[in-house]
């Protein structure tokens, strides 16, 4: 499982149709099956990744805020696989993936970055300094370091059945790409090779002009280009070890990134598609349908049952929020074709919840009573709300949201996840989250 943090769907060549797009996913794009309607259950990392690695929506797992931990009662994908004798390893970089938040459950190897900061890094200003001044000294789990460690781990476990998760952080703010991935530009000469003033942008004190926004996007795309190069190196390593053809490989992201699509910046604050509609490429063992396209909408939580199916690990579909993708990947009809997909729990911005059903997308704001309704095929960039024009669809989507929320509450109750568990966040992780603006 390869996840690239904050990766925009239109930055992947397979989705943009542009050969110059910063992300290619290398041989996976050629050999895999592409999903065009993959959605995240939330626009930020913690709820999104807990969902992907448990098969439960964030509401069921209880991971809807930054101060709770995944309950020990939740069976993670790694726990299920470990019990079946599958060796599990993870190399991940994101403060929300620290063991305090619970996603390390079940992994025999769980190498999490950033590591606790050294004294020099504290002197130079914490997380930002570690991405700039001290980058060459202490890269703190950049994509090259994670790839190096993952390849060594794979080589050591090539003789057994294993599950590996690698999560690259690099496209996340701050945008400080290595020089080799940054294309020459007058904008870089003017403002430099590193963007760190996210707070000023979020408060409209900077980044309001087209050339400023173009510079920020240029740096973001360079970060994507760098992470993609490491994804390709990881896949090449699998090929050289003779493991690529026989492997199930999933390439995706936790969420997207807004670059002023709806007037905002970064992620975690809305449920528009630039944040929750994701790239998703899946290659099965000796993939029989390379290049196939699946248009049916799916939730990334389906990764857990799909991986369990690959390893023939039995599981109760009724104890998971969504079905896996095995039938779809095989080209067979799927009873979930009419499934309604939930997304919600933004980290910042107004409280809201969304439902995707076929061509329709509905977003409700309970605090204000505002509602949005989009016909995605005709309006893929979600510019025109049809709440007044299509009252019958609006009513159906309201009911769909209420049904989904009631079903999630009932499932949470039946599984015994009654109340969230407060996360015991170590000081070093708290410092990282504060530097990134989460706390």
Coordinates of C-alpha atoms in Angstrom, one line a residue:
X1 CA 0.0 0.0 0.0
X2 CA 1.6 3.2 -1.2
X3 CA 0.0 6.5 0.0
X4 CA 1.4 9.9 -1.0
X5 CA 0.1 12.6 1.4
X6 CA -1.9 15.5 0.0
X7 CA -1.7 14.4 -3.6
X8 CA -4.1 16.2 -6.0
X9 CA -5.8 13.9 -8.5
X10 CA -5.0 16.3 -11.4
X11 CA -1.3 16.0 -10.6
X12 CA -1.3 12.4 -11.7
X13 CA -0.7 11.9 -15.4
X14 CA -3.1 9.0 -15.7
X15 CA -5.9 11.4 -14.5
X16 CA -4.9 14.7 -16.0
X17 CA -4.0 13.2 -19.4
X18 CA -0.9 15.4 -19.5
X19 CA 2.5 13.7 -19.9
X20 CA 4.1 16.5 -18.0
X21 CA 2.1 16.0 -14.8
X22 CA 4.4 15.7 -11.8
X23 CA 3.1 12.2 -10.7
X24 CA 3.3 9.2 -12.9
X25 CA 3.2 6.2 -10.5
X26 CA 5.6 4.6 -13.0
X27 CA 4.9 1.0 -14.0
X28 CA 1.8 0.9 -11.8
X29 CA 0.0 3.3 -14.1
X30 CA 0.7 0.9 -17.0
X31 CA 0.0 -2.4 -15.3
X32 CA -2.8 -1.5 -12.9
X33 CA -6.5 -0.8 -13.0
X34 CA -7.6 2.9 -12.6
X35 CA -10.5 4.0 -10.5
X36 CA -12.0 7.3 -11.6
X37 CA -14.5 7.7 -8.7
X38 CA -12.4 7.0 -5.6
X39 CA -13.3 9.1 -2.6
X40 CA -11.8 9.7 0.8
X41 CA -14.1 9.7 3.8
X42 CA -12.5 12.8 5.2
X43 CA -10.3 15.7 3.9
X44 CA -7.4 15.2 6.3
X45 CA -5.0 12.4 7.2
X46 CA -6.0 10.9 10.5
X47 CA -9.6 10.0 9.8
X48 CA -8.8 9.1 6.2
X49 CA -5.9 6.7 7.0
X50 CA -7.7 5.1 9.9
X51 CA -10.6 4.4 7.6
X52 CA -8.3 2.9 4.9
X53 CA -6.5 0.7 7.4
X54 CA -9.6 -0.6 9.3
X55 CA -12.3 -0.7 6.6
X56 CA -14.5 1.5 8.9
X57 CA -15.7 5.0 8.2
X58 CA -14.3 7.6 10.7
X59 CA -17.7 7.9 12.4
X60 CA -17.6 4.2 13.2
X61 CA -13.9 4.1 14.2
X62 CA -14.4 7.3 16.2
X63 CA -11.4 9.0 14.6
X64 CA -13.0 12.3 13.8
X65 CA -10.8 14.7 15.7
X66 CA -7.2 15.3 16.5
X67 CA -7.3 14.5 20.2
X68 CA -8.6 10.9 20.1
X69 CA -6.9 7.6 19.5
X70 CA -8.1 4.6 17.5
X71 CA -9.7 2.3 20.1
X72 CA -7.7 -0.9 20.8
X73 CA -11.0 -2.8 20.3
X74 CA -10.9 -1.9 16.6
X75 CA -9.2 -4.6 14.5
X76 CA -6.8 -3.0 12.1
X77 CA -5.8 -4.5 8.8
X78 CA -2.4 -5.2 10.2
X79 CA -3.8 -7.0 13.2
X80 CA -6.0 -9.2 11.0
X81 CA -3.1 -10.0 8.7
X82 CA -0.6 -10.7 11.6
X83 CA -3.0 -13.2 13.2
X84 CA -3.1 -15.0 9.8
X85 CA 0.8 -15.2 9.8
X86 CA 1.4 -12.3 7.4
X87 CA 4.5 -10.2 8.3
X88 CA 3.5 -6.5 8.5
X89 CA 5.8 -3.5 8.1
X90 CA 5.2 0.2 7.8
X91 CA 7.4 3.2 7.0
X92 CA 5.4 6.4 7.4
X93 CA 5.8 10.1 7.9
X94 CA 3.1 12.2 9.3
X95 CA 2.5 13.3 13.0
X96 CA -1.0 11.8 12.9
X97 CA 0.5 8.4 12.1
X98 CA 2.4 8.4 15.4
X99 CA 1.8 5.3 17.5
X100 CA -0.1 7.5 20.0
X101 CA -3.0 7.7 17.5
X102 CA -3.3 3.9 17.2
X103 CA -2.4 3.0 13.6
X104 CA 0.7 1.1 14.6
X105 CA -1.5 -1.7 16.0
X106 CA -0.6 -5.1 14.5
X107 CA 2.6 -4.0 12.7
X108 CA 5.8 -6.0 13.6
X109 CA 7.8 -3.1 12.2
X110 CA 6.4 0.4 12.5
X111 CA 9.0 3.0 11.6
X112 CA 7.3 6.4 12.1
X113 CA 8.7 9.8 11.3
X114 CA 9.4 12.5 12.2
X115 CA 11.5 11.2 15.0
X116 CA 11.9 13.2 18.2
X117 CA 13.7 16.4 17.3
X118 CA 17.4 16.9 18.1
X119 CA 18.4 19.9 20.3
X120 CA 19.9 21.8 17.3
X121 CA 16.6 21.6 15.4
X122 CA 14.7 23.1 18.4
X123 CA 17.2 26.0 18.4
X124 CA 16.6 26.7 14.8
X125 CA 12.8 26.7 15.0
X126 CA 11.4 23.2 15.1
X127 CA 9.7 21.5 12.2
X128 CA 10.3 24.2 9.6
X129 CA 14.0 24.3 10.4
X130 CA 14.2 20.5 10.0
X131 CA 12.7 20.9 6.5
X132 CA 15.1 23.7 5.5
X133 CA 18.2 24.5 7.4
X134 CA 18.8 21.0 8.7
X135 CA 17.4 19.0 5.7
X136 CA 20.7 17.5 4.7
X137 CA 21.7 16.7 8.2
X138 CA 18.4 15.3 9.5
X139 CA 15.9 14.7 6.6
X140 CA 13.4 13.4 9.2
X141 CA 11.9 10.7 7.0
X142 CA 11.8 12.4 3.6
X143 CA 10.7 10.2 0.6
X144 CA 14.2 9.0 -0.2
X145 CA 14.9 7.8 3.4
X146 CA 11.5 6.0 3.6
X147 CA 12.2 4.3 0.3
X148 CA 15.7 3.2 1.4
X149 CA 14.3 1.7 4.6
X150 CA 11.4 0.1 2.9
X151 CA 13.6 -1.6 0.2
X152 CA 15.9 -3.0 2.9
X153 CA 12.9 -4.3 4.8
X154 CA 11.4 -5.9 1.6
X155 CA 14.8 -7.5 0.8
X156 CA 14.9 -9.0 4.3
X157 CA 11.3 -10.4 4.1
X158 CA 11.2 -11.4 0.4
X159 CA 10.9 -15.1 1.3
X160 CA 7.7 -14.7 3.3
X161 CA 4.2 -13.3 2.7
X162 CA 4.2 -9.7 3.8
X163 CA 2.2 -6.5 3.8
X164 CA 4.0 -3.2 3.5
X165 CA 2.6 0.2 3.9
X166 CA 4.6 3.3 3.0
X167 CA 3.3 6.8 3.5
X168 CA 5.2 9.7 1.9
X169 CA 4.7 13.0 3.5
X170 CA 6.6 15.3 1.1
X171 CA 3.8 17.0 -0.9
X172 CA 2.4 18.2 2.5
X173 CA 3.1 21.8 3.6
X174 CA 5.7 23.3 4.0
X175 CA 6.7 23.0 0.3
X176 CA 10.5 22.6 0.4
X177 CA 11.4 20.3 -2.5
X178 CA 14.9 19.1 -3.1
X179 CA 16.7 21.1 -5.8
X180 CA 16.7 18.2 -8.3
X181 CA 12.9 18.2 -8.5
X182 CA 12.5 21.9 -8.8
X183 CA 12.3 23.3 -12.3
X184 CA 14.0 26.7 -13.0
X185 CA 11.6 29.6 -12.8
X186 CA 11.7 33.4 -12.3
X187 CA 9.3 32.9 -9.4
X188 CA 11.8 30.8 -7.6
X189 CA 14.5 33.3 -8.2
X190 CA 12.2 36.0 -6.8
X191 CA 10.8 34.2 -3.7
X192 CA 13.1 31.3 -3.2
X193 CA 12.9 27.4 -3.2
X194 CA 10.8 26.9 -0.1
X195 CA 7.3 27.9 1.0
X196 CA 6.7 28.0 4.8
X197 CA 4.3 30.9 5.5
X198 CA 1.1 28.8 5.4
X199 CA -0.5 30.9 8.2
X200 CA -0.2 34.1 6.2
X201 CA -1.8 32.5 3.2
X202 CA -4.7 31.1 5.3
X203 CA -5.4 34.6 6.7
X204 CA -5.1 36.2 3.2
X205 CA -2.0 38.2 4.2
X206 CA -0.1 36.6 1.3
X207 CA -0.8 34.4 -1.7
X208 CA -3.7 36.5 -3.0
X209 CA -2.0 37.5 -6.3
X210 CA -1.8 35.1 -9.3
X211 CA 2.0 35.1 -9.4
X212 CA 2.2 34.3 -5.7
X213 CA -0.2 31.4 -6.1
X214 CA 1.7 30.2 -9.2
X215 CA 4.9 30.1 -7.2
X216 CA 3.3 28.1 -4.4
X217 CA 1.8 25.6 -6.9
X218 CA 5.2 25.3 -8.6
X219 CA 6.8 24.3 -5.3
X220 CA 3.9 21.9 -4.4
X221 CA 4.2 20.2 -7.8
X222 CA 8.0 19.9 -7.3
X223 CA 7.3 18.1 -4.0
X224 CA 4.9 15.8 -5.8
X225 CA 7.5 15.1 -8.5
X226 CA 10.1 14.2 -5.8
X227 CA 7.7 11.8 -4.0
X228 CA 6.7 10.2 -7.3
X229 CA 10.3 9.6 -8.2
X230 CA 10.6 7.6 -4.9
X231 CA 7.4 5.7 -5.6
X232 CA 9.0 4.7 -9.0
X233 CA 12.2 3.7 -7.2
X234 CA 10.3 1.5 -4.8
X235 CA 8.4 -0.2 -7.7
X236 CA 11.7 -0.7 -9.6
X237 CA 13.1 -2.3 -6.5
X238 CA 10.2 -4.7 -6.3
X239 CA 10.8 -5.5 -10.0
X240 CA 14.5 -6.1 -9.5
X241 CA 13.8 -8.5 -6.6
X242 CA 11.3 -10.4 -8.7
X243 CA 8.4 -9.5 -6.4
X244 CA 6.5 -7.0 -8.6
X245 CA 4.4 -9.3 -10.8
X246 CA 3.1 -11.4 -7.9
X247 CA 2.2 -8.5 -5.7
X248 CA -1.0 -6.7 -5.0
X249 CA 0.0 -3.0 -5.2
X250 CA -2.3 -0.1 -4.3
X251 CA -1.3 3.5 -5.1
X252 CA -3.4 6.4 -3.7
X253 CA -3.4 9.3 -1.3
X254 CA -5.1 10.2 2.0
X255 CA -6.6 13.4 0.6
X256 CA -6.0 16.1 -1.9
X257 CA -4.9 19.7 -1.7
X258 CA -6.8 22.8 -2.5
X259 CA -4.9 25.4 -4.5
X260 CA -7.6 28.1 -4.5
X261 CA -10.1 25.9 -6.5
X262 CA -12.9 27.3 -4.3
X263 CA -10.9 30.3 -2.9
X264 CA -9.1 28.3 -0.2
X265 CA -5.8 26.7 0.4
X266 CA -4.3 23.4 1.7
X267 CA -6.7 20.7 3.1
X268 CA -9.0 19.7 6.0
X269 CA -11.4 22.6 5.6
X270 CA -14.0 21.6 2.9
X271 CA -15.5 18.5 1.2
X272 CA -15.1 19.7 -2.4
X273 CA -13.6 17.2 -4.8
X274 CA -10.1 18.7 -4.9
X275 CA -9.8 17.4 -1.4
X276 CA -11.8 14.1 -1.4
X277 CA -11.8 12.7 -4.9
X278 CA -8.6 10.8 -5.2
X279 CA -6.3 8.9 -7.6
X280 CA -6.5 5.2 -7.0
X281 CA -4.6 2.6 -9.0
X282 CA -4.6 -1.1 -8.1
X283 CA -2.5 -3.9 -9.6
X284 CA -3.3 -7.4 -8.7
X285 CA -1.1 -10.5 -8.9
X286 CA -0.2 -10.9 -12.6
X287 CA -2.9 -8.3 -13.3
X288 CA -5.1 -9.8 -16.0
X289 CA -6.8 -6.4 -16.9
X290 CA -3.9 -3.9 -17.2
X291 CA -5.2 -0.5 -18.2
X292 CA -8.8 -1.2 -17.3
X293 CA -10.9 1.7 -15.9
X294 CA -13.5 1.4 -13.2
X295 CA -16.0 4.3 -13.1
X296 CA -18.1 3.2 -10.1
X297 CA -17.6 5.4 -7.1
X298 CA -15.8 3.7 -4.2
X299 CA -14.5 4.7 -0.8
X300 CA -10.8 4.2 0.0
X301 CA -11.9 2.3 3.1
X302 CA -12.4 -0.6 0.7
X303 CA -8.6 -1.1 0.7
X304 CA -8.9 -3.2 3.9
X305 CA -11.3 -5.9 2.6
X306 CA -9.5 -5.9 -0.8
X307 CA -6.2 -6.7 0.9
X308 CA -7.8 -9.3 3.1
X309 CA -9.2 -10.9 0.0
X310 CA -5.8 -11.0 -1.6
X311 CA -4.3 -12.9 1.3
X312 CA -7.5 -15.1 1.6
X313 CA -8.0 -13.9 5.2
X314 CA -11.6 -14.5 6.2
X315 CA -13.6 -11.6 7.5
X316 CA -17.1 -10.6 8.2
X317 CA -18.3 -8.1 5.6
X318 CA -21.0 -7.0 8.0
X319 CA -18.3 -5.8 10.4
X320 CA -16.8 -3.4 7.8
X321 CA -18.3 -0.2 6.5
X322 CA -17.8 -0.8 2.8
X323 CA -17.2 -3.8 0.5
X324 CA -13.8 -4.5 -1.1
X325 CA -13.0 -4.0 -4.8
X326 CA -12.3 -7.6 -5.7
X327 CA -15.4 -8.0 -7.8
X328 CA -15.0 -4.7 -9.5
X329 CA -11.3 -5.4 -10.3
X330 CA -12.3 -8.7 -11.9
X331 CA -14.9 -6.9 -14.1
X332 CA -17.8 -8.6 -12.4
X333 CA -21.1 -6.9 -11.5
X334 CA -21.1 -5.6 -8.0
X335 CA -24.2 -5.2 -5.8
X336 CA -22.7 -2.0 -4.4
X337 CA -23.2 -0.2 -7.6
X338 CA -25.9 2.0 -6.0
X339 CA -23.9 2.5 -2.8
X340 CA -24.0 5.9 -1.2
X341 CA -20.6 7.1 0.0
X342 CA -20.1 9.4 3.0
X343 CA -17.4 12.0 3.6
X344 CA -17.1 14.5 6.4
X345 CA -15.4 15.6 9.6
X346 CA -13.3 18.5 8.3
X347 CA -10.5 19.5 10.7
X348 CA -11.1 23.3 10.2
X349 CA -13.8 25.4 8.6
X350 CA -17.5 24.9 9.1
X351 CA -19.0 21.6 10.2
X352 CA -20.3 19.7 7.1
X353 CA -21.1 16.2 5.8
X354 CA -21.3 14.9 2.2
X355 CA -22.9 12.1 0.3
X356 CA -21.9 10.9 -3.1
X357 CA -24.5 8.8 -4.9
X358 CA -24.0 8.1 -8.6
X359 CA -23.7 11.4 -10.4
X360 CA -24.9 13.4 -7.5
X361 CA -23.0 15.0 -4.6
X362 CA -24.7 16.6 -1.6
X363 CA -23.0 18.7 1.1
X364 CA -24.9 19.8 4.3
X365 CA -23.9 22.4 6.8
X366 CA -25.8 21.7 10.0
X367 CA -24.6 24.8 11.7
X368 CA -26.1 27.2 9.1
X369 CA -28.7 25.0 7.3
X370 CA -26.9 25.6 4.0
X371 CA -27.1 22.8 1.5
X372 CA -25.2 22.2 -1.8
X373 CA -26.1 19.8 -4.6
X374 CA -23.9 19.1 -7.6
X375 CA -24.4 17.1 -10.7
X376 CA -20.8 15.9 -11.1
X377 CA -20.7 14.8 -14.7
X378 CA -22.0 18.2 -16.0
X379 CA -20.3 20.2 -13.2
X380 CA -17.1 18.3 -12.2
X381 CA -15.6 21.4 -10.5
X382 CA -18.7 21.9 -8.4
X383 CA -19.5 25.5 -9.4
X384 CA -23.3 25.4 -9.6
X385 CA -25.5 24.2 -6.8
X386 CA -28.8 22.7 -7.9
X387 CA -30.6 22.8 -4.6
X388 CA -33.4 25.0 -6.0
X389 CA -33.6 23.3 -9.4
X390 CA -33.8 19.7 -8.3
X391 CA -35.8 19.6 -5.0
X392 CA -36.6 15.9 -5.5
X393 CA -33.0 14.9 -5.7
X394 CA -32.2 17.2 -2.7
X395 CA -34.8 15.3 -0.7
X396 CA -33.4 11.9 -1.6
X397 CA -29.9 13.0 -0.7
X398 CA -31.0 14.4 2.7
X399 CA -32.6 11.1 3.5
X400 CA -29.4 9.3 2.3
X401 CA -27.3 11.3 4.6
X402 CA -29.6 10.6 7.6
X403 CA -29.7 6.9 6.8
X404 CA -25.9 6.8 6.5
X405 CA -25.4 8.5 9.8
X406 CA -27.9 6.3 11.6
X407 CA -26.3 3.2 10.1
X408 CA -22.8 4.4 11.3
X409 CA -24.1 5.0 14.8
X410 CA -25.7 1.6 14.9
X411 CA -22.6 -0.2 13.7
X412 CA -20.4 1.7 16.2
X413 CA -22.8 0.6 19.0
X414 CA -22.9 -3.0 17.8
X415 CA -19.1 -3.3 17.6
X416 CA -18.8 -1.9 21.1
X417 CA -17.0 1.4 20.2
X418 CA -19.1 3.5 22.6
X419 CA -16.8 6.4 23.3
X420 CA -13.6 7.7 21.8
X421 CA -10.4 7.2 23.5
X422 CA -8.3 10.3 24.3
X423 CA -4.9 10.2 22.6
X424 CA -1.8 10.5 24.8
X425 CA 0.2 12.7 22.4
X426 CA 3.9 12.8 23.2
X427 CA 5.4 16.4 23.4
X428 CA 7.5 15.9 20.3
X429 CA 4.5 14.9 18.2
X430 CA 2.4 17.7 19.7
X431 CA 5.2 20.1 18.6
X432 CA 5.0 18.8 15.1
X433 CA 1.2 19.1 14.9
X434 CA 1.4 22.7 16.3
X435 CA 4.0 23.6 13.7
X436 CA 1.7 22.3 11.0
X437 CA -1.2 24.2 12.4
X438 CA -3.3 21.3 13.6
X439 CA -3.2 22.1 17.3

